[in-house]
Tab-separated table of C-alpha atoms in Angstrom:
chain	number	residue	atom	x	y	z
A	1	UNK	CA	-122.976	-89.180	77.941
A	2	UNK	CA	-121.102	-91.824	80.464
A	3	UNK	CA	-122.951	-94.803	81.649
A	4	UNK	CA	-122.445	-94.679	85.093
A	5	UNK	CA	-123.568	-97.889	86.753
A	6	UNK	CA	-120.364	-99.367	84.109
A	7	UNK	CA	-117.413	-96.590	85.365
A	8	UNK	CA	-114.444	-98.814	85.716
A	9	UNK	CA	-111.763	-96.090	87.523
A	10	UNK	CA	-108.894	-98.868	87.250
A	11	UNK	CA	-109.254	-98.489	83.508
A	12	UNK	CA	-109.332	-94.768	83.260
A	13	UNK	CA	-106.373	-94.634	85.839
A	14	UNK	CA	-104.529	-97.026	83.406
A	15	UNK	CA	-105.281	-95.323	80.355
A	16	UNK	CA	-104.114	-91.968	82.056
A	17	UNK	CA	-101.053	-93.087	83.314
A	18	UNK	CA	-100.008	-94.141	79.929
A	19	UNK	CA	-101.022	-90.822	78.003
A	20	UNK	CA	-98.557	-89.093	80.611
A	21	UNK	CA	-95.759	-91.687	80.511
A	22	UNK	CA	-94.865	-91.381	84.344
A	23	UNK	CA	-92.806	-94.752	85.670
A	24	UNK	CA	-93.534	-97.126	87.588
A	25	UNK	CA	-91.482	-96.529	90.157
A	26	UNK	CA	-92.483	-93.076	90.230
A	27	UNK	CA	-95.851	-94.029	90.787
A	28	UNK	CA	-95.069	-96.645	92.852
A	29	UNK	CA	-93.506	-94.417	95.752
A	30	UNK	CA	-96.121	-91.715	95.160
A	31	UNK	CA	-98.914	-93.850	96.020
A	32	UNK	CA	-96.449	-96.418	98.539
A	33	UNK	CA	-97.431	-99.962	97.120
A	34	UNK	CA	-95.929	-102.386	94.756
A	35	UNK	CA	-95.367	-102.780	91.338
A	36	UNK	CA	-98.640	-105.453	91.718
A	37	UNK	CA	-100.984	-103.081	94.186
A	38	UNK	CA	-100.961	-100.776	90.555
A	39	UNK	CA	-101.781	-103.445	88.821
A	40	UNK	CA	-104.173	-104.765	90.794
A	41	UNK	CA	-106.059	-100.850	90.937
A	42	UNK	CA	-105.820	-101.015	87.036
A	43	UNK	CA	-109.239	-103.911	87.645
A	44	UNK	CA	-110.821	-101.925	90.116
A	45	UNK	CA	-114.080	-101.381	89.204
A	46	UNK	CA	-114.292	-98.875	92.340
A	47	UNK	CA	-111.574	-97.549	94.598
A	48	UNK	CA	-111.662	-95.853	97.438
A	49	UNK	CA	-111.665	-91.868	98.025
A	50	UNK	CA	-108.427	-91.799	99.154
A	51	UNK	CA	-106.609	-93.417	96.443
A	52	UNK	CA	-108.729	-91.788	93.958
A	53	UNK	CA	-107.566	-88.548	95.394
A	54	UNK	CA	-103.832	-89.737	95.198
A	55	UNK	CA	-104.130	-90.672	91.738
A	56	UNK	CA	-106.257	-86.901	90.416
A	57	UNK	CA	-102.522	-85.329	92.201
A	58	UNK	CA	-100.035	-87.543	90.528
A	59	UNK	CA	-101.829	-87.558	87.036
A	60	UNK	CA	-103.008	-83.818	87.808
A	61	UNK	CA	-106.700	-85.046	86.999
A	62	UNK	CA	-109.547	-84.549	88.227
A	63	UNK	CA	-111.560	-88.162	88.419
A	64	UNK	CA	-113.769	-86.939	90.484
A	65	UNK	CA	-115.476	-85.081	87.867
A	66	UNK	CA	-116.198	-88.425	86.045
A	67	UNK	CA	-118.950	-89.164	88.926
A	68	UNK	CA	-120.887	-85.507	88.458
């Protein structure tokens, strides 16, 4: 079972992006932000639900289930 005190959602998103092979330009267009902002998200422990929902849609993965 995962230790919920040590969930780093940014790392999980970065892993899923690598697995998916989606190009950074597509990610930036979808998320409406720069490559630097995407890189910053990858190091975050927490992200807003709005951003997490966008990542879930883009990567076709339910990141919310990690918390349930």
